[in-house]
Amino acid sequence: MQIEKYKIDEINQQDLAKHKRRFEFVAADVANLDSVMQKLGNFNIAIPSWALGTGGTRFGRFSGGGEPRNLEEKIEDVGVIHALNRSSNSISLHIPWDIPENAASIKALAAQLGLHFDAVNSNTFQDQPNQKLSYKYGSLHHVDKAVRKQAIEHNIEVIKYGVQLDSKALSVWLSDGSNFPGQLNFRRAFQNTQESLQGIYDALPDDWKMWIEYKPYEPNFYSTTIGDWGQSYLLASKLGAKASTLVDLGHHLQGANIEQIVSILLMEGKLAGFHFNDSKYGDDDLTVGSINPYQLFLIFNELVEGMDARGMNHATAIGWMIDASHNVKDPVEDLLQSVQAIKIAYAQALLVDKNALVTAQNNNDVTTAQEILQAAYRTDVRPLISEASLLAGGALDPVGTYRSLNVRANLIKERGTKTVATGL
Ligand code: RM4
Ligand code: MN
Ligand code: MN
C-alpha cells in the first residue's frame, strides 16, 4: 500500500497553526537555525528488513496482522515510513531472510518509493534448511576449516546480492563464542576469525566497506569471539581501511560508557556506524529513546563534535540504522517512533553551545559544562523535527498520521491477519 501525499497534507493542515506557533517559539532561540534545519532535512536512518514483522522472544511470538509476506511488501512498508517521516530512505537486507530473487524489479520498486539499499547483513547464526555443515559451534571462528569456508562463502554471496542492489557495505555480526570455560581456545578462535574475515575482505569491491559488529553475550553465555569494541577494532585495524567497527547500542554490558567508545572510534576513523535501539537489561531491542534518551543525546553530542572535528558529513559519512524489533507494538509505529527519537537526539546535539562548552572544559568549570549540555537536552526540539518533515513533504506527526489513515487496518485487509514476516 502507498500513502498519497495529499492525504498527509490534509492532516498536516489541521495542525498547522499550532505547529507554526510552537516552531516559532523554539526557533527564536536557535542561533544557527538555517544550518540546523538543513542538517535535519538531510538526515536519514536506514530501516532493517527484519524489523517489519513483530519480533519474538524465545518464549513465543505474537504476530500482529498484516505483516509483510515477502521482500516486496517489506519495501512497501519502508515506503510508508518514508512517506510519513521523509527520513527513512533506505532499507538494510538480512540474507537469507530476504533474498532479492529479481534484483532489477526490487530496485525499481524501491526507487519508485524513493528508497535505496543500505548495508547487507550476513547470517551465520542460524542453520538454513539444506545447509551442509552446522554453525552450532560457530562459523568464522570454527575449529573445522570446512565450516569456516562455508561461512566465508556465504558472506561472499551476500556481497554479490548487495552489488546487484547497489549496497556499499557488508555488516558482519557473529554469534560465535563459547558457553563454558575450557570449550574454546580464545587465541585460536580469534585468529581463525581474523583469517576468515580476511577471506571476505579480499572479496569486497573497491568502493565497499566491511562493518564489524561486536556483542558481549547471547546466544553464547561465557565468551563471544568478537565481544567488545576492542576486539572489533583490532580486527578492523588488521584488515585495513575498508573495515571498521559497528556499534549496536544493545551490545554492551550494563553501565558501559558508549559515548566514550564512539568518540574514540571516530577519532581513529574506525566508526562504521550504528545499530540504534534501546535497552534496560541487555540486547532488549526496544524502541530507540524509550528507556534512556539522555544517553542517546550524549552519544549524538560526541558524534556531532567528533564529526565536525574531522570535517565529516553528518548524513553520509557513517552508517545510520535501526536494529530493533519487539513483540508487542505495531512494527511500523515502533520504527516511526525510533526515527523520531534519533532525530530529536541529533537536533538537541546540534543545539549544544560548542564554544561555551570548550571554554568551560578548558577552565575545568564542571558546573557550566553540565548546564550547557542539559540546556540543549531539555529543549523541546520536536517542532524543529516537524518543520523539517513538513518542508520535505512528510507528516508533522508521523505516528498520529499513520493512525488517522488507518494504515494497519488497510494492510490487514490486503494481507490478512495470519501473515508472518521473516526476521527475528
Ligand atoms: C543481532 C545483531 C545483528 C542482527 C541480528 C538480527 O543481535 O544485532 O546486527 O543482524 O541480531
Ligand atoms: Mn545489530
Ligand atoms: Mn542485537
CSV table of C-alpha atoms in Angstrom, one decimal, residues 7-419:
chain,number,residue,atom,x,y,z
A,7,LYS,CA,-3.7,12.8,2.4
A,8,ILE,CA,-0.7,13.7,4.5
A,9,ASP,CA,-1.1,17.3,3.6
A,10,GLU,CA,-4.8,17.3,4.6
A,11,ILE,CA,-3.9,16.0,8.1
A,12,ASN,CA,-1.0,18.4,8.4
A,13,GLN,CA,-3.4,21.3,7.6
A,14,GLN,CA,-5.4,20.5,10.7
A,15,ASP,CA,-2.4,21.1,13.0
A,16,LEU,CA,-0.6,23.7,11.0
A,17,ALA,CA,-1.4,26.8,13.1
A,18,LYS,CA,-0.5,25.1,16.3
A,19,HIS,CA,2.7,23.8,14.8
A,20,LYS,CA,3.8,27.2,13.5
A,21,ARG,CA,3.3,28.7,16.9
A,22,ARG,CA,5.4,26.1,18.6
A,23,PHE,CA,8.1,26.2,15.9
A,24,GLU,CA,8.5,30.0,16.1
A,25,PHE,CA,8.8,29.8,19.8
A,26,VAL,CA,11.7,27.4,19.8
A,27,ALA,CA,13.3,28.7,16.6
A,28,ALA,CA,13.7,32.2,18.0
A,29,ASP,CA,16.4,30.9,20.3
A,30,VAL,CA,18.3,28.7,17.9
A,31,ALA,CA,21.4,30.6,16.8
A,32,ASN,CA,22.2,28.6,13.7
A,33,LEU,CA,18.7,27.8,12.6
A,34,ASP,CA,19.2,27.5,8.8
A,35,SER,CA,22.1,25.1,9.3
A,36,VAL,CA,20.2,23.0,11.9
A,37,MET,CA,17.2,22.8,9.6
A,38,GLN,CA,19.3,21.8,6.6
A,39,LYS,CA,21.1,19.1,8.6
A,40,LEU,CA,17.8,17.7,9.9
A,41,GLY,CA,16.4,17.7,6.4
A,42,ASN,CA,19.4,15.7,5.1
A,43,PHE,CA,19.4,13.1,7.9
A,44,ASN,CA,18.1,9.6,7.1
A,45,ILE,CA,18.1,6.4,9.1
A,46,ALA,CA,18.0,3.0,7.4
A,47,ILE,CA,15.3,0.5,8.3
A,48,PRO,CA,16.2,-3.1,8.8
A,49,SER,CA,14.2,-5.6,6.7
A,50,TRP,CA,13.9,-7.9,9.7
A,51,ALA,CA,12.1,-5.4,11.9
A,52,LEU,CA,8.9,-5.1,9.8
A,53,GLY,CA,7.3,-8.1,11.4
A,54,THR,CA,6.6,-8.4,15.1
A,55,GLY,CA,9.6,-9.6,16.9
A,56,GLY,CA,9.6,-12.6,19.2
A,57,THR,CA,11.4,-13.9,22.2
A,58,ARG,CA,12.5,-17.5,22.9
A,59,PHE,CA,9.2,-17.8,24.8
A,60,GLY,CA,7.0,-17.0,21.9
A,61,ARG,CA,6.0,-14.7,19.1
A,62,PHE,CA,2.6,-13.0,18.8
A,63,SER,CA,2.3,-11.9,15.2
A,64,GLY,CA,0.4,-8.7,14.5
A,65,GLY,CA,-1.9,-8.6,11.5
A,66,GLY,CA,-0.9,-7.5,8.0
A,67,GLU,CA,2.8,-8.4,8.4
A,68,PRO,CA,4.7,-8.2,5.1
A,69,ARG,CA,4.7,-11.6,3.3
A,70,ASN,CA,7.8,-11.1,1.2
A,71,LEU,CA,10.6,-8.6,0.4
A,72,GLU,CA,8.3,-6.5,-1.9
A,73,GLU,CA,5.9,-5.9,0.9
A,74,LYS,CA,8.7,-5.1,3.3
A,75,ILE,CA,9.9,-2.5,0.9
A,76,GLU,CA,6.4,-1.1,0.6
A,77,ASP,CA,6.3,-0.8,4.4
A,78,VAL,CA,9.5,1.2,4.4
A,79,GLY,CA,7.9,3.3,1.7
A,80,VAL,CA,5.1,4.0,4.1
A,81,ILE,CA,7.5,5.0,6.8
A,82,HIS,CA,9.5,7.2,4.5
A,83,ALA,CA,6.4,8.9,3.1
A,84,LEU,CA,5.4,9.8,6.6
A,85,ASN,CA,8.7,11.0,8.0
A,86,ARG,CA,10.9,11.7,4.9
A,87,SER,CA,13.8,10.4,6.9
A,88,SER,CA,14.0,6.7,6.2
A,89,ASN,CA,15.1,6.5,2.6
A,90,SER,CA,16.9,3.1,2.7
A,91,ILE,CA,16.4,-0.5,3.7
A,92,SER,CA,19.1,-2.9,5.0
A,93,LEU,CA,18.6,-6.6,4.0
A,94,HIS,CA,19.5,-9.6,6.0
A,95,ILE,CA,20.4,-12.6,3.8
A,96,PRO,CA,19.0,-15.3,3.6
A,97,TRP,CA,15.9,-13.9,5.3
A,98,ASP,CA,15.4,-11.5,2.4
A,99,ILE,CA,17.0,-12.8,-0.8
A,100,PRO,CA,16.3,-10.4,-3.7
A,101,GLU,CA,15.3,-13.0,-6.4
A,102,ASN,CA,14.9,-10.4,-9.1
A,103,ALA,CA,17.3,-7.5,-8.3
A,104,ALA,CA,16.1,-5.3,-11.2
A,105,SER,CA,12.5,-5.3,-10.2
A,106,ILE,CA,13.3,-5.0,-6.4
A,107,LYS,CA,15.4,-2.0,-7.2
A,108,ALA,CA,12.7,-0.5,-9.4
A,109,LEU,CA,10.1,-0.9,-6.7
A,110,ALA,CA,12.5,0.8,-4.1
A,111,ALA,CA,13.3,3.6,-6.5
A,112,GLN,CA,9.6,4.3,-7.1
A,113,LEU,CA,9.2,4.8,-3.3
A,114,GLY,CA,12.4,7.0,-3.1
A,115,LEU,CA,14.4,4.2,-1.4
A,116,HIS,CA,17.8,2.7,-1.9
A,117,PHE,CA,19.7,-0.2,-0.2
A,118,ASP,CA,21.8,0.2,2.8
A,119,ALA,CA,24.3,-2.3,4.1
A,120,VAL,CA,23.6,-6.0,3.5
A,121,ASN,CA,23.9,-8.4,6.5
A,122,SER,CA,25.0,-11.9,6.5
A,123,ASN,CA,23.6,-14.7,8.8
A,124,THR,CA,25.8,-17.4,10.1
A,125,PHE,CA,24.0,-17.6,13.5
A,126,GLN,CA,21.3,-20.0,12.2
A,127,ASP,CA,21.4,-23.1,10.2
A,128,GLN,CA,19.4,-23.0,7.0
A,129,PRO,CA,17.4,-25.9,5.6
A,130,ASN,CA,19.7,-28.0,3.3
A,131,GLN,CA,22.9,-26.4,4.7
A,132,LYS,CA,25.8,-28.8,4.6
A,133,LEU,CA,27.6,-28.0,7.8
A,134,SER,CA,26.2,-26.7,11.1
A,135,TYR,CA,27.0,-23.4,12.8
A,136,LYS,CA,26.2,-24.9,16.2
A,137,TYR,CA,29.7,-24.3,17.4
A,138,GLY,CA,30.3,-21.1,15.5
A,139,SER,CA,31.1,-20.0,11.9
A,140,LEU,CA,34.1,-17.8,11.1
A,141,HIS,CA,35.9,-18.9,14.2
A,142,HIS,CA,35.0,-22.6,13.9
A,143,VAL,CA,37.7,-25.3,14.7
A,144,ASP,CA,36.8,-27.0,11.4
A,145,LYS,CA,38.2,-25.3,8.3
A,146,ALA,CA,35.3,-26.6,6.2
A,147,VAL,CA,32.8,-24.8,8.3
A,148,ARG,CA,34.8,-21.6,8.1
A,149,LYS,CA,35.0,-21.9,4.4
A,150,GLN,CA,31.2,-22.4,4.1
A,151,ALA,CA,30.7,-19.2,6.3
A,152,ILE,CA,33.2,-17.2,4.2
A,153,GLU,CA,31.4,-18.3,1.0
A,154,HIS,CA,28.0,-17.3,2.5
A,155,ASN,CA,29.4,-13.8,3.2
A,156,ILE,CA,30.8,-13.5,-0.3
A,157,GLU,CA,27.4,-14.5,-1.7
A,158,VAL,CA,25.8,-11.8,0.4
A,159,ILE,CA,28.2,-9.2,-1.1
A,160,LYS,CA,27.1,-10.4,-4.6
A,161,TYR,CA,23.4,-9.8,-3.7
A,162,GLY,CA,24.4,-6.4,-2.4
A,163,VAL,CA,26.3,-5.5,-5.5
A,164,GLN,CA,23.2,-6.2,-7.6
A,165,LEU,CA,21.3,-3.7,-5.4
A,166,ASP,CA,24.0,-1.0,-5.2
A,167,SER,CA,24.6,-1.6,-1.5
A,168,LYS,CA,28.0,-0.4,-0.4
A,169,ALA,CA,28.7,-2.2,2.8
A,170,LEU,CA,28.6,-5.7,4.4
A,171,SER,CA,27.8,-5.9,8.1
A,172,VAL,CA,29.0,-9.0,9.9
A,173,TRP,CA,27.7,-10.0,13.2
A,174,LEU,CA,28.9,-13.3,14.6
A,175,SER,CA,27.2,-15.2,17.3
A,176,ASP,CA,30.5,-17.2,17.6
A,177,GLY,CA,31.6,-17.8,21.1
A,178,SER,CA,31.5,-20.4,23.9
A,179,ASN,CA,29.2,-21.4,26.7
A,180,PHE,CA,31.6,-22.9,29.1
A,181,PRO,CA,35.1,-22.3,30.3
A,182,GLY,CA,37.5,-24.6,28.5
A,183,GLN,CA,35.3,-25.0,25.5
A,184,LEU,CA,37.4,-22.8,23.3
A,185,ASN,CA,40.9,-21.6,22.8
A,186,PHE,CA,40.4,-17.9,22.7
A,187,ARG,CA,43.5,-17.1,20.7
A,188,ARG,CA,42.9,-19.7,18.0
A,189,ALA,CA,39.2,-18.7,17.8
A,190,PHE,CA,40.3,-15.0,17.3
A,191,GLN,CA,43.0,-16.0,14.7
A,192,ASN,CA,40.5,-18.1,12.8
A,193,THR,CA,38.0,-15.2,12.8
A,194,GLN,CA,40.7,-12.9,11.5
A,195,GLU,CA,41.7,-15.2,8.7
A,196,SER,CA,38.1,-15.9,7.7
A,197,LEU,CA,37.3,-12.1,7.7
A,198,GLN,CA,40.4,-11.6,5.6
A,199,GLY,CA,38.9,-14.0,3.0
A,200,ILE,CA,35.7,-12.0,2.9
A,201,TYR,CA,37.6,-8.7,2.9
A,202,ASP,CA,39.5,-9.7,-0.1
A,203,ALA,CA,36.3,-10.2,-2.0
A,204,LEU,CA,34.9,-6.7,-1.2
A,205,PRO,CA,34.5,-4.4,-4.2
A,206,ASP,CA,36.8,-1.4,-4.2
A,207,ASP,CA,34.1,1.0,-3.1
A,208,TRP,CA,32.7,-1.3,-0.4
A,209,LYS,CA,33.1,-1.3,3.4
A,210,MET,CA,33.0,-4.1,5.9
A,211,TRP,CA,31.3,-3.3,9.2
A,212,ILE,CA,32.2,-5.5,12.1
A,213,GLU,CA,29.7,-5.7,14.9
A,214,TYR,CA,30.5,-6.8,18.5
A,215,LYS,CA,28.4,-8.3,21.3
A,216,PRO,CA,29.4,-9.4,24.7
A,217,TYR,CA,27.0,-12.3,25.2
A,218,GLU,CA,23.9,-14.1,23.8
A,219,PRO,CA,23.4,-16.6,22.3
A,220,ASN,CA,26.7,-17.7,23.9
A,221,PHE,CA,26.9,-17.0,27.6
A,222,TYR,CA,30.6,-17.5,28.6
A,223,SER,CA,32.5,-15.8,25.8
A,224,THR,CA,31.9,-14.1,22.4
A,225,THR,CA,34.7,-14.1,19.9
A,226,ILE,CA,34.1,-10.5,18.9
A,227,GLY,CA,32.8,-9.5,22.3
A,228,ASP,CA,33.6,-5.8,22.6
A,229,TRP,CA,34.7,-2.8,20.6
A,230,GLY,CA,38.4,-3.5,21.3
A,231,GLN,CA,38.2,-6.9,19.6
A,232,SER,CA,36.3,-5.5,16.7
A,233,TYR,CA,38.7,-2.6,16.4
A,234,LEU,CA,41.7,-4.9,16.5
A,235,LEU,CA,40.2,-7.0,13.7
A,236,ALA,CA,39.3,-3.9,11.7
A,237,SER,CA,42.8,-2.5,12.1
A,238,LYS,CA,44.4,-5.7,11.0
A,239,LEU,CA,42.1,-6.0,8.0
A,240,GLY,CA,42.6,-2.5,6.6
A,241,ALA,CA,41.0,0.8,5.6
A,242,LYS,CA,37.7,-0.7,4.4
A,243,ALA,CA,37.0,-2.4,7.7
A,244,SER,CA,35.6,-0.6,10.7
A,245,THR,CA,33.6,-1.1,13.9
A,246,LEU,CA,29.8,-1.1,14.0
A,247,VAL,CA,28.2,0.0,17.3
A,248,ASP,CA,24.9,-1.6,18.2
A,249,LEU,CA,23.6,0.2,21.3
A,250,GLY,CA,22.2,-3.0,22.9
A,251,HIS,CA,25.5,-4.8,22.6
A,252,HIS,CA,27.2,-3.5,25.8
A,253,LEU,CA,27.4,-4.6,29.4
A,254,GLN,CA,25.4,-2.5,31.8
A,255,GLY,CA,26.9,0.8,32.6
A,256,ALA,CA,29.2,0.9,29.6
A,257,ASN,CA,30.1,4.4,28.5
A,258,ILE,CA,29.0,4.1,24.9
A,259,GLU,CA,29.5,7.8,24.2
A,260,GLN,CA,33.2,7.5,25.1
A,261,ILE,CA,33.6,4.4,22.8
A,262,VAL,CA,32.0,6.3,20.0
A,263,SER,CA,34.3,9.3,20.5
A,264,ILE,CA,37.5,7.2,20.4
A,265,LEU,CA,36.4,5.2,17.3
A,266,LEU,CA,35.5,8.4,15.5
A,267,MET,CA,38.9,9.9,16.4
A,268,GLU,CA,40.6,6.9,14.8
A,269,GLY,CA,38.4,6.9,11.7
A,270,LYS,CA,37.1,3.5,12.6
A,271,LEU,CA,33.5,4.2,13.5
A,272,ALA,CA,31.4,2.4,10.8
A,273,GLY,CA,28.1,3.5,12.1
A,274,PHE,CA,25.2,2.4,14.3
A,275,HIS,CA,22.5,-0.1,15.0
A,276,PHE,CA,20.1,2.0,17.1
A,277,ASN,CA,17.8,0.5,19.8
A,278,ASP,CA,17.3,0.9,23.5
A,279,SER,CA,17.6,-1.4,26.4
A,280,LYS,CA,17.3,-1.7,30.1
A,281,TYR,CA,19.0,-5.1,30.8
A,282,GLY,CA,20.8,-6.4,27.7
A,283,ASP,CA,20.2,-6.7,24.0
A,284,ASP,CA,16.5,-5.8,24.5
A,285,ASP,CA,15.9,-4.3,21.1
A,286,LEU,CA,13.5,-1.8,22.5
A,287,THR,CA,12.3,1.4,20.7
A,288,VAL,CA,15.1,3.9,20.4
A,289,GLY,CA,14.9,6.5,23.2
A,290,SER,CA,12.3,4.7,25.1
A,291,ILE,CA,14.5,3.9,28.2
A,292,ASN,CA,17.5,6.2,28.1
A,293,PRO,CA,17.0,9.2,25.9
A,294,TYR,CA,19.8,11.1,27.7
A,295,GLN,CA,22.4,8.5,26.8
A,296,LEU,CA,21.2,8.8,23.2
A,297,PHE,CA,21.7,12.6,23.4
A,298,LEU,CA,25.2,12.2,24.9
A,299,ILE,CA,26.1,9.8,22.1
A,300,PHE,CA,24.9,12.3,19.5
A,301,ASN,CA,26.8,15.1,21.2
A,302,GLU,CA,30.0,13.1,20.8
A,303,LEU,CA,29.1,12.3,17.2
A,304,VAL,CA,28.4,15.9,16.2
A,305,GLU,CA,31.6,17.1,18.0
A,306,GLY,CA,33.8,14.3,16.6
A,307,MET,CA,32.4,14.5,13.1
A,308,ASP,CA,32.8,18.3,13.0
A,309,ALA,CA,36.4,18.0,14.2
A,310,ARG,CA,37.1,15.7,11.2
A,311,GLY,CA,35.1,17.7,8.7
A,312,MET,CA,32.7,14.8,8.1
A,313,ASN,CA,29.3,15.0,6.5
A,314,HIS,CA,26.8,14.0,9.3
A,315,ALA,CA,24.3,12.5,7.0
A,316,THR,CA,26.6,10.3,4.8
A,317,ALA,CA,30.0,9.7,6.5
A,318,ILE,CA,28.9,6.8,8.6
A,319,GLY,CA,26.0,4.3,8.6
A,320,TRP,CA,22.8,5.1,10.5
A,321,MET,CA,20.5,2.2,11.0
A,322,ILE,CA,17.9,0.9,13.4
A,323,ASP,CA,18.2,-2.6,14.7
A,324,ALA,CA,15.2,-3.2,16.9
A,325,SER,CA,12.2,-5.4,16.8
A,326,HIS,CA,9.9,-6.2,19.7
A,327,ASN,CA,7.0,-8.3,20.5
A,328,VAL,CA,4.1,-6.1,21.4
A,329,LYS,CA,4.0,-3.0,19.2
A,330,ASP,CA,3.0,-2.4,15.6
A,331,PRO,CA,6.4,-2.6,14.0
A,332,VAL,CA,5.8,0.4,11.7
A,333,GLU,CA,4.8,2.5,14.7
A,334,ASP,CA,7.8,1.3,16.6
A,335,LEU,CA,10.1,2.3,13.7
A,336,LEU,CA,8.4,5.7,13.3
A,337,GLN,CA,9.0,6.4,17.0
A,338,SER,CA,12.6,5.2,16.7
A,339,VAL,CA,13.4,7.5,13.8
A,340,GLN,CA,11.8,10.5,15.7
A,341,ALA,CA,13.8,9.7,18.8
A,342,ILE,CA,17.0,9.6,16.8
A,343,LYS,CA,16.2,12.9,15.1
A,344,ILE,CA,15.3,14.5,18.5
A,345,ALA,CA,18.7,13.5,20.0
A,346,TYR,CA,20.5,14.7,16.8
A,347,ALA,CA,18.7,18.1,16.9
A,348,GLN,CA,19.5,18.5,20.6
A,349,ALA,CA,23.2,17.8,19.9
A,350,LEU,CA,23.2,20.4,17.2
A,351,LEU,CA,21.9,22.9,19.7
A,352,VAL,CA,24.9,22.5,22.1
A,353,ASP,CA,26.8,25.7,22.5
A,354,LYS,CA,30.1,24.2,21.5
A,355,ASN,CA,32.3,27.3,22.0
A,356,ALA,CA,30.9,27.8,25.5
A,357,LEU,CA,31.5,24.1,26.2
A,358,VAL,CA,35.1,24.3,25.1
A,359,THR,CA,35.7,27.3,27.4
A,360,ALA,CA,34.1,25.5,30.3
A,361,GLN,CA,36.2,22.4,29.7
A,362,ASN,CA,39.4,24.4,29.5
A,363,ASN,CA,38.5,26.2,32.7
A,364,ASN,CA,37.6,23.0,34.5
A,365,ASP,CA,34.2,24.6,35.0
A,366,VAL,CA,32.3,21.4,35.5
A,367,THR,CA,29.1,23.0,36.6
A,368,THR,CA,28.8,25.2,33.5
A,369,ALA,CA,29.7,22.2,31.2
A,370,GLN,CA,26.8,20.3,32.7
A,371,GLU,CA,24.5,23.3,32.3
A,372,ILE,CA,25.4,23.6,28.7
A,373,LEU,CA,24.7,20.0,27.8
A,374,GLN,CA,21.5,19.9,29.8
A,375,ALA,CA,20.2,23.2,28.3
A,376,ALA,CA,20.3,21.6,24.9
A,377,TYR,CA,18.9,18.3,26.1
A,378,ARG,CA,16.0,20.0,27.9
A,379,THR,CA,15.0,22.0,24.8
A,380,ASP,CA,11.8,20.7,23.2
A,381,VAL,CA,13.1,20.3,19.7
A,382,ARG,CA,10.1,18.4,18.4
A,383,PRO,CA,8.7,21.4,16.4
A,384,LEU,CA,12.1,21.6,14.6
A,385,ILE,CA,11.7,17.9,13.6
A,386,SER,CA,8.1,18.5,12.5
A,387,GLU,CA,9.1,21.5,10.4
A,388,ALA,CA,11.9,19.6,8.7
A,389,SER,CA,9.4,16.8,7.9
A,390,LEU,CA,6.8,19.4,6.6
A,391,LEU,CA,9.4,21.0,4.3
A,392,ALA,CA,10.3,17.6,2.9
A,393,GLY,CA,6.7,16.7,2.2
A,394,GLY,CA,6.2,14.4,5.2
A,395,ALA,CA,3.8,14.4,8.2
A,396,LEU,CA,4.0,16.9,11.1
A,397,ASP,CA,3.2,13.9,13.3
A,398,PRO,CA,4.1,10.6,11.6
A,399,VAL,CA,2.6,8.2,14.2
A,400,GLY,CA,-0.6,10.2,14.5
A,401,THR,CA,-1.0,10.4,10.7
A,402,TYR,CA,-0.3,6.7,10.4
A,403,ARG,CA,-3.1,6.1,12.8
A,404,SER,CA,-5.5,8.6,11.3
A,405,LEU,CA,-5.0,7.0,7.9
A,406,ASN,CA,-5.8,3.5,9.3
A,407,VAL,CA,-2.7,2.1,7.6
A,408,ARG,CA,-2.6,-1.1,9.7
A,409,ALA,CA,-6.2,-1.9,9.1
A,410,ASN,CA,-5.7,-1.5,5.4
A,411,LEU,CA,-2.6,-3.7,5.5
A,412,ILE,CA,-4.6,-6.4,7.3
A,413,LYS,CA,-7.3,-6.1,4.7
A,414,GLU,CA,-4.7,-6.5,2.0
A,415,ARG,CA,-2.5,-9.2,3.5
A,416,GLY,CA,-4.7,-11.0,6.1
A,417,THR,CA,-4.3,-11.5,9.9
A,418,LYS,CA,-2.1,-14.5,9.9
A,419,THR,CA,0.9,-13.4,7.9
